[in-house]
mmCIF file of C-alpha atoms in Angstrom:
data_model
loop_
_atom_site.group_PDB
_atom_site.id
_atom_site.type_symbol
_atom_site.label_atom_id
_atom_site.label_comp_id
_atom_site.label_asym_id
_atom_site.label_seq_id
_atom_site.Cartn_x
_atom_site.Cartn_y
_atom_site.Cartn_z
ATOM 1 C CA UNK A 1264 16.084 11.774 -2.934
ATOM 2 C CA UNK A 1265 13.122 12.929 -4.957
ATOM 3 C CA UNK A 1266 9.765 13.041 -3.160
ATOM 4 C CA UNK A 1267 7.806 9.798 -3.027
ATOM 5 C CA UNK A 1268 4.914 11.112 -5.133
ATOM 6 C CA UNK A 1269 7.261 11.888 -8.019
ATOM 7 C CA UNK A 1270 9.142 8.600 -7.686
ATOM 8 C CA UNK A 1271 5.880 6.661 -7.652
ATOM 9 C CA UNK A 1272 4.603 8.429 -10.758
ATOM 10 C CA UNK A 1273 7.869 7.651 -12.543
ATOM 11 C CA UNK A 1274 7.810 3.989 -11.485
ATOM 12 C CA UNK A 1275 4.221 3.587 -12.684
ATOM 13 C CA UNK A 1276 5.047 5.223 -16.015
ATOM 14 C CA UNK A 1277 7.968 2.847 -16.576
ATOM 15 C CA UNK A 1278 6.693 -0.376 -15.027
ATOM 16 C CA UNK A 1279 2.921 -0.062 -14.963
ATOM 17 C CA UNK A 1280 0.289 0.926 -12.381
ATOM 18 C CA UNK A 1281 0.129 -2.171 -10.215
ATOM 19 C CA UNK A 1282 1.072 -2.896 -6.611
ATOM 20 C CA UNK A 1283 1.735 -6.581 -5.967
ATOM 21 C CA UNK A 1284 1.359 -7.891 -2.446
ATOM 22 C CA UNK A 1285 3.512 -10.298 -0.508
ATOM 23 C CA UNK A 1286 1.043 -11.927 1.868
ATOM 24 C CA UNK A 1287 2.745 -15.037 3.278
ATOM 25 C CA UNK A 1288 -0.411 -16.476 4.780
ATOM 26 C CA UNK A 1289 0.132 -19.923 6.335
ATOM 27 C CA UNK A 1290 -2.302 -21.455 3.845
ATOM 28 C CA UNK A 1291 -0.253 -20.098 0.955
ATOM 29 C CA UNK A 1292 2.984 -21.429 2.427
ATOM 30 C CA UNK A 1293 1.379 -24.871 2.664
ATOM 31 C CA UNK A 1294 0.046 -24.591 -0.886
ATOM 32 C CA UNK A 1295 3.601 -23.870 -2.016
ATOM 33 C CA UNK A 1296 4.860 -26.917 -0.053
ATOM 34 C CA UNK A 1297 6.784 -24.683 2.328
ATOM 35 C CA UNK A 1298 6.936 -25.095 6.101
ATOM 36 C CA UNK A 1299 5.109 -22.539 8.221
ATOM 37 C CA UNK A 1300 8.362 -21.467 9.838
ATOM 38 C CA UNK A 1301 10.785 -18.557 9.437
ATOM 39 C CA UNK A 1302 12.696 -20.651 6.873
ATOM 40 C CA UNK A 1303 9.498 -21.228 4.900
ATOM 41 C CA UNK A 1304 8.699 -17.532 5.131
ATOM 42 C CA UNK A 1305 12.152 -16.655 3.781
ATOM 43 C CA UNK A 1306 11.793 -19.113 0.889
ATOM 44 C CA UNK A 1307 8.355 -17.688 0.041
ATOM 45 C CA UNK A 1308 9.755 -14.173 -0.045
ATOM 46 C CA UNK A 1309 12.765 -15.166 -2.153
ATOM 47 C CA UNK A 1310 10.394 -16.480 -4.819
ATOM 48 C CA UNK A 1311 8.354 -13.269 -4.708
ATOM 49 C CA UNK A 1312 11.464 -11.093 -4.954
ATOM 50 C CA UNK A 1313 12.594 -12.865 -8.109
ATOM 51 C CA UNK A 1314 9.127 -12.872 -9.689
ATOM 52 C CA UNK A 1315 8.256 -9.257 -8.857
ATOM 53 C CA UNK A 1316 11.578 -7.583 -9.652
ATOM 54 C CA UNK A 1317 10.255 -5.956 -12.821
ATOM 55 C CA UNK A 1318 7.124 -4.382 -11.305
ATOM 56 C CA UNK A 1319 6.674 -0.882 -9.908
ATOM 57 C CA UNK A 1320 5.516 -1.406 -6.326
ATOM 58 C CA UNK A 1321 5.432 -4.348 -3.933
ATOM 59 C CA UNK A 1322 3.483 -4.308 -0.670
ATOM 60 C CA UNK A 1323 4.558 -6.730 2.071
ATOM 61 C CA UNK A 1324 1.760 -7.362 4.572
ATOM 62 C CA UNK A 1325 3.606 -6.763 7.839
ATOM 63 C CA UNK A 1326 1.277 -8.851 10.028
ATOM 64 C CA UNK A 1327 2.323 -12.098 8.360
ATOM 65 C CA UNK A 1328 5.966 -11.358 9.200
ATOM 66 C CA UNK A 1329 5.224 -10.077 12.692
ATOM 67 C CA UNK A 1330 3.601 -13.387 13.612
ATOM 68 C CA UNK A 1331 7.074 -15.018 13.563
ATOM 69 C CA UNK A 1332 8.538 -12.518 16.016
ATOM 70 C CA UNK A 1333 12.112 -11.302 15.591
ATOM 71 C CA UNK A 1334 12.852 -13.923 12.921
ATOM 72 C CA UNK A 1335 9.951 -12.660 10.836
ATOM 73 C CA UNK A 1336 11.101 -9.076 11.075
ATOM 74 C CA UNK A 1337 14.587 -10.176 9.953
ATOM 75 C CA UNK A 1338 13.041 -11.747 6.848
ATOM 76 C CA UNK A 1339 11.000 -8.593 6.233
ATOM 77 C CA UNK A 1340 14.071 -6.352 6.452
ATOM 78 C CA UNK A 1341 15.985 -8.568 4.022
ATOM 79 C CA UNK A 1342 13.017 -8.779 1.636
ATOM 80 C CA UNK A 1343 12.501 -5.027 1.557
ATOM 81 C CA UNK A 1344 16.205 -4.416 0.961
ATOM 82 C CA UNK A 1345 16.304 -6.919 -1.919
ATOM 83 C CA UNK A 1346 13.238 -5.419 -3.590
ATOM 84 C CA UNK A 1347 14.623 -1.901 -3.368
ATOM 85 C CA UNK A 1348 17.970 -3.108 -4.732
ATOM 86 C CA UNK A 1349 15.994 -4.353 -7.752
ATOM 87 C CA UNK A 1350 14.491 -0.888 -8.259
ATOM 88 C CA UNK A 1351 11.083 -1.768 -6.805
ATOM 89 C CA UNK A 1352 9.295 0.704 -4.531
ATOM 90 C CA UNK A 1353 8.312 -0.943 -1.244
ATOM 91 C CA UNK A 1354 5.052 -0.107 0.499
ATOM 92 C CA UNK A 1355 4.951 -1.508 4.046
ATOM 93 C CA UNK A 1356 1.361 -2.459 4.819
ATOM 94 C CA UNK A 1357 1.619 -1.846 8.559
ATOM 95 C CA UNK A 1358 -1.534 0.265 9.142
ATOM 96 C CA UNK A 1359 0.033 2.003 12.122
ATOM 97 C CA UNK A 1360 -1.987 4.522 14.117
ATOM 98 C CA UNK A 1361 -1.390 5.980 17.557
ATOM 99 C CA UNK A 1362 -0.764 9.285 19.310
ATOM 100 C CA UNK A 1363 2.094 11.428 20.556
ATOM 101 C CA UNK A 1364 5.435 9.828 21.324
ATOM 102 C CA UNK A 1365 4.141 6.379 20.376
ATOM 103 C CA UNK A 1366 3.222 7.594 16.913
ATOM 104 C CA UNK A 1367 6.615 9.276 16.689
ATOM 105 C CA UNK A 1368 8.267 5.932 17.453
ATOM 106 C CA UNK A 1369 6.227 4.213 14.741
ATOM 107 C CA UNK A 1370 7.253 7.027 12.408
ATOM 108 C CA UNK A 1371 10.934 6.441 13.145
ATOM 109 C CA UNK A 1372 10.497 2.711 12.534
ATOM 110 C CA UNK A 1373 8.590 2.825 9.255
ATOM 111 C CA UNK A 1374 9.467 6.206 7.717
ATOM 112 C CA UNK A 1375 12.728 7.282 9.327
ATOM 113 C CA UNK A 1376 16.211 5.733 9.289
ATOM 114 C CA UNK A 1377 15.266 2.312 10.672
ATOM 115 C CA UNK A 1378 16.061 -0.904 8.750
ATOM 116 C CA UNK A 1379 12.268 -1.332 8.547
ATOM 117 C CA UNK A 1380 11.725 2.022 6.815
ATOM 118 C CA UNK A 1381 10.029 1.580 3.454
ATOM 119 C CA UNK A 1382 9.388 3.903 0.532
ATOM 120 C CA UNK A 1383 5.873 4.314 1.934
ATOM 121 C CA UNK A 1384 3.713 2.956 4.729
ATOM 122 C CA UNK A 1385 -0.014 2.580 5.342
ATOM 123 C CA UNK A 1386 -1.536 4.331 8.358
ATOM 124 C CA UNK A 1387 -4.853 4.446 10.189
ATOM 125 C CA UNK A 1388 -6.302 7.920 10.937
ATOM 126 C CA UNK A 1389 -9.068 6.724 13.227
ATOM 127 C CA UNK A 1390 -7.537 8.315 16.319
ATOM 128 C CA UNK A 1391 -7.955 11.588 14.448
ATOM 129 C CA UNK A 1392 -6.115 12.631 11.299
ATOM 130 C CA UNK A 1393 -3.956 14.988 13.340
ATOM 131 C CA UNK A 1394 -2.539 12.038 15.271
ATOM 132 C CA UNK A 1395 -0.645 11.076 12.105
ATOM 133 C CA UNK A 1396 1.357 14.312 12.068
ATOM 134 C CA UNK A 1397 4.587 12.739 13.440
ATOM 135 C CA UNK A 1398 4.430 10.026 10.787
ATOM 136 C CA UNK A 1399 3.674 12.417 7.929
ATOM 137 C CA UNK A 1400 6.361 14.871 9.004
ATOM 138 C CA UNK A 1401 8.962 12.101 9.294
ATOM 139 C CA UNK A 1402 7.967 10.625 5.944
ATOM 140 C CA UNK A 1403 8.172 13.977 4.156
ATOM 141 C CA UNK A 1404 11.551 14.731 5.767
ATOM 142 C CA UNK A 1405 12.900 11.415 4.433
ATOM 143 C CA UNK A 1406 11.198 11.598 1.005
ATOM 144 C CA UNK A 1407 8.874 8.744 1.862
ATOM 145 C CA UNK A 1408 5.127 8.396 1.432
ATOM 146 C CA UNK A 1409 2.106 7.654 3.594
ATOM 147 C CA UNK A 1410 -1.144 6.004 2.469
ATOM 148 C CA UNK A 1411 -3.952 6.883 4.885
ATOM 149 C CA UNK A 1412 -6.926 4.545 5.203
ATOM 150 C CA UNK A 1413 -10.066 6.288 3.938
ATOM 151 C CA UNK A 1414 -12.669 3.861 2.566
ATOM 152 C CA UNK A 1415 -11.624 0.264 3.073
ATOM 153 C CA UNK A 1416 -12.930 -2.906 1.431
ATOM 154 C CA UNK A 1417 -14.275 -4.611 4.558
ATOM 155 C CA UNK A 1418 -18.039 -4.143 5.017
ATOM 156 C CA UNK A 1419 -17.643 -3.303 8.718
ATOM 157 C CA UNK A 1420 -15.635 -0.211 7.827
ATOM 158 C CA UNK A 1421 -18.644 1.610 6.413
ATOM 159 C CA UNK A 1422 -20.219 2.038 9.863
ATOM 160 C CA UNK A 1423 -17.419 4.459 10.721
ATOM 161 C CA UNK A 1424 -16.153 5.627 7.357
ATOM 162 C CA UNK A 1425 -19.541 6.595 5.945
ATOM 163 C CA UNK A 1426 -20.700 8.373 9.117
ATOM 164 C CA UNK A 1427 -21.312 12.052 8.371
ATOM 165 C CA UNK A 1428 -20.024 15.142 10.137
ATOM 166 C CA UNK A 1429 -20.375 18.692 8.831
ATOM 167 C CA UNK A 1430 -22.203 17.218 5.813
ATOM 168 C CA UNK A 1431 -19.202 15.123 4.750
ATOM 169 C CA UNK A 1432 -18.499 11.472 5.349
ATOM 170 C CA UNK A 1433 -15.562 10.594 7.576
ATOM 171 C CA UNK A 1434 -13.860 9.028 4.554
ATOM 172 C CA UNK A 1435 -14.273 12.258 2.597
ATOM 173 C CA UNK A 1436 -12.828 14.302 5.449
ATOM 174 C CA UNK A 1437 -9.759 12.057 5.484
ATOM 175 C CA UNK A 1438 -9.252 12.572 1.748
ATOM 176 C CA UNK A 1439 -9.739 16.317 2.128
ATOM 177 C CA UNK A 1440 -7.185 16.558 4.941
ATOM 178 C CA UNK A 1441 -4.654 14.587 2.911
ATOM 179 C CA UNK A 1442 -5.294 17.005 0.041
ATOM 180 C CA UNK A 1443 -4.482 19.972 2.285
ATOM 181 C CA UNK A 1444 -1.118 18.431 3.197
ATOM 182 C CA UNK A 1445 -0.297 17.777 -0.451
ATOM 183 C CA UNK A 1446 -1.209 21.346 -1.404
ATOM 184 C CA UNK A 1447 0.935 22.747 1.394
ATOM 185 C CA UNK A 1448 3.869 20.539 0.452
ATOM 186 C CA UNK A 1449 3.432 21.575 -3.175
ATOM 187 C CA UNK A 1450 4.262 25.143 -2.257
ATOM 188 C CA UNK A 1451 7.846 24.038 -1.584
ATOM 189 C CA UNK A 1452 8.296 20.923 -3.756
ATOM 190 C CA UNK A 1453 7.057 22.614 -6.886
ATOM 191 C CA UNK A 1454 3.672 23.247 -8.467
ATOM 192 C CA UNK A 1455 2.145 20.346 -10.313
ATOM 193 C CA UNK A 1456 4.204 17.646 -8.631
ATOM 194 C CA UNK A 1457 2.145 14.754 -7.229
ATOM 195 C CA UNK A 1458 1.930 14.736 -3.455
ATOM 196 C CA UNK A 1459 3.388 12.047 -1.238
ATOM 197 C CA UNK A 1460 0.352 11.589 1.014
ATOM 198 C CA UNK A 1461 -2.071 9.149 -0.560
ATOM 199 C CA UNK A 1462 -5.215 7.425 0.597
ATOM 200 C CA UNK A 1463 -6.534 3.873 0.576
ATOM 201 C CA UNK A 1464 -9.867 3.286 -1.123
ATOM 202 C CA UNK A 1465 -10.914 -0.340 -1.493
ATOM 203 C CA UNK A 1466 -11.895 -1.693 -4.879
ATOM 204 C CA UNK A 1467 -15.157 -2.873 -3.326
ATOM 205 C CA UNK A 1468 -15.946 0.376 -1.493
ATOM 206 C CA UNK A 1469 -19.664 1.009 -1.971
ATOM 207 C CA UNK A 1470 -19.499 4.808 -1.800
ATOM 208 C CA UNK A 1471 -15.945 5.939 -2.610
ATOM 209 C CA UNK A 1472 -15.051 9.486 -1.586
ATOM 210 C CA UNK A 1473 -14.376 12.221 -4.123
ATOM 211 C CA UNK A 1474 -10.692 11.968 -5.000
ATOM 212 C CA UNK A 1475 -10.505 14.803 -7.498
ATOM 213 C CA UNK A 1476 -8.671 17.321 -5.317
ATOM 214 C CA UNK A 1477 -6.262 14.929 -3.591
ATOM 215 C CA UNK A 1478 -3.214 15.453 -5.851
ATOM 216 C CA UNK A 1479 -1.791 12.265 -4.404
ATOM 217 C CA UNK A 1480 -1.864 8.545 -5.129
ATOM 218 C CA UNK A 1481 -4.808 6.271 -4.349
ATOM 219 C CA UNK A 1482 -4.009 2.717 -3.315
ATOM 220 C CA UNK A 1483 -6.877 0.446 -4.368
ATOM 221 C CA UNK A 1484 -6.620 -2.943 -2.631
ATOM 222 C CA UNK A 1485 -9.074 -5.775 -3.024
ATOM 223 C CA UNK A 1486 -8.695 -6.436 -6.750
ATOM 224 C CA UNK A 1487 -9.218 -10.121 -7.441
ATOM 225 C CA UNK A 1488 -9.528 -12.428 -4.438
ATOM 226 C CA UNK A 1489 -11.475 -9.903 -2.342
ATOM 227 C CA UNK A 1490 -14.052 -9.401 -5.086
ATOM 228 C CA UNK A 1491 -12.878 -6.154 -6.661
ATOM 229 C CA UNK A 1492 -13.208 -6.214 -10.446
ATOM 230 C CA UNK A 1493 -10.613 -4.484 -12.635
ATOM 231 C CA UNK A 1494 -13.385 -2.998 -14.800
ATOM 232 C CA UNK A 1495 -14.759 -1.179 -11.731
ATOM 233 C CA UNK A 1496 -11.606 0.919 -11.425
ATOM 234 C CA UNK A 1497 -12.365 3.261 -14.302
ATOM 235 C CA UNK A 1498 -13.170 6.686 -12.866
ATOM 236 C CA UNK A 1499 -13.235 5.463 -9.254
ATOM 237 C CA UNK A 1500 -14.098 8.451 -7.073
ATOM 238 C CA UNK A 1501 -13.439 10.843 -9.935
ATOM 239 C CA UNK A 1502 -9.733 10.019 -9.795
ATOM 240 C CA UNK A 1503 -7.483 11.751 -12.287
ATOM 241 C CA UNK A 1504 -5.754 9.727 -15.025
ATOM 242 C CA UNK A 1505 -2.805 7.863 -13.556
ATOM 243 C CA UNK A 1506 -3.804 8.527 -9.944
ATOM 244 C CA UNK A 1507 -4.923 4.997 -9.042
ATOM 245 C CA UNK A 1508 -2.571 2.277 -7.844
ATOM 246 C CA UNK A 1509 -4.522 -1.006 -7.921
ATOM 247 C CA UNK A 1510 -3.217 -3.669 -5.552
ATOM 248 C CA UNK A 1511 -3.484 -7.434 -5.878
ATOM 249 C CA UNK A 1512 -2.064 -10.042 -3.542
ATOM 250 C CA UNK A 1513 -3.535 -13.515 -3.194
ATOM 251 C CA UNK A 1514 -5.137 -13.504 -6.642
ATOM 252 C CA UNK A 1515 -1.579 -13.463 -8.043
ATOM 253 C CA UNK A 1516 0.150 -15.459 -5.297
ATOM 254 C CA UNK A 1517 -2.115 -18.435 -5.955
ATOM 255 C CA UNK A 1518 -0.177 -18.945 -9.193
ATOM 256 C CA UNK A 1519 3.031 -19.806 -7.303
ATOM 257 C CA UNK A 1520 5.407 -21.222 -6.377
ATOM 258 C CA UNK A 1521 7.046 -21.299 -9.816
ATOM 259 C CA UNK A 1522 8.700 -17.929 -10.445
ATOM 260 C CA UNK A 1523 7.664 -17.916 -14.101
ATOM 261 C CA UNK A 1524 4.012 -18.624 -13.268
ATOM 262 C CA UNK A 1525 3.975 -16.004 -10.530
ATOM 263 C CA UNK A 1526 5.498 -13.396 -12.823
ATOM 264 C CA UNK A 1527 3.034 -14.277 -15.582
ATOM 265 C CA UNK A 1528 0.079 -13.931 -13.193
ATOM 266 C CA UNK A 1529 1.361 -10.511 -12.157
ATOM 267 C CA UNK A 1530 1.649 -9.465 -15.774
ATOM 268 C CA UNK A 1531 -1.896 -10.638 -16.507
ATOM 269 C CA UNK A 1532 -3.181 -8.560 -13.615
ATOM 270 C CA UNK A 1533 -1.183 -5.566 -14.809
ATOM 271 C CA UNK A 1534 -2.651 -5.946 -18.292
ATOM 272 C CA UNK A 1535 -6.151 -6.103 -16.769
ATOM 273 C CA UNK A 1536 -5.830 -2.899 -14.737
ATOM 274 C CA UNK A 1537 -3.391 -0.754 -16.721
ATOM 275 C CA UNK A 1538 -5.722 1.049 -19.116
ATOM 276 C CA UNK A 1539 -8.458 1.405 -16.504
ATOM 277 C CA UNK A 1540 -6.132 2.828 -13.866
ATOM 278 C CA UNK A 1541 -4.857 5.300 -16.457
ATOM 279 C CA UNK A 1542 -8.227 7.063 -16.541
#
């Protein structure tokens, strides 16, 4: 396969720069008149699959599947497979982070040959960026991507992410280390190709890090229900044109359960962010 960074850039060019979330929160299942059971979860996902088939990237929130145990993971596997069969890139929002052999096991699950492996996965670097090496190496070997948390939308995150060391914030150091990996990979994948290691910068981040040297995608969650405004995306962190991947979940999901209404809400969000995310 082609590297994730290239595939993502192509998908965004063809289908627009928007990542739509599948967040089957119990309150949403009830709002859609679905039972809060594995069967209700499966029905929720089937609606999302049909509505989101024409978009570039879909991000299932793993926690809401995990809460159902093995049955939830079975629904997640089937949902991811159906989305990919429809040509949609799947970003597993798992936020995994650990060390050594445990991180290697997470890497095999989410970025290797497991049925859970997605096109890309989110990861937490707060045990040290180097702890993510097994995940990044596995992802690169399988042409998958990793989005590393840098500056998140939750206000509590700033106490860690904005702490300074060697005159740089922790968030900036994470971006800079991701940039090094993308530059190193670029020596073999080809100059000018977008890297496959991205970062997560929330739409409501008060002091976003400098993204100019990343040469990788920037996932921007929090647009809509979490208070992020589409108009705030323009020039976020000095991002290059086309670098941002805005993400919206519940703001769109509230339009369900009708497939047509859900698809229309996704298209409205895409229209709202497309020209701003482009630069």
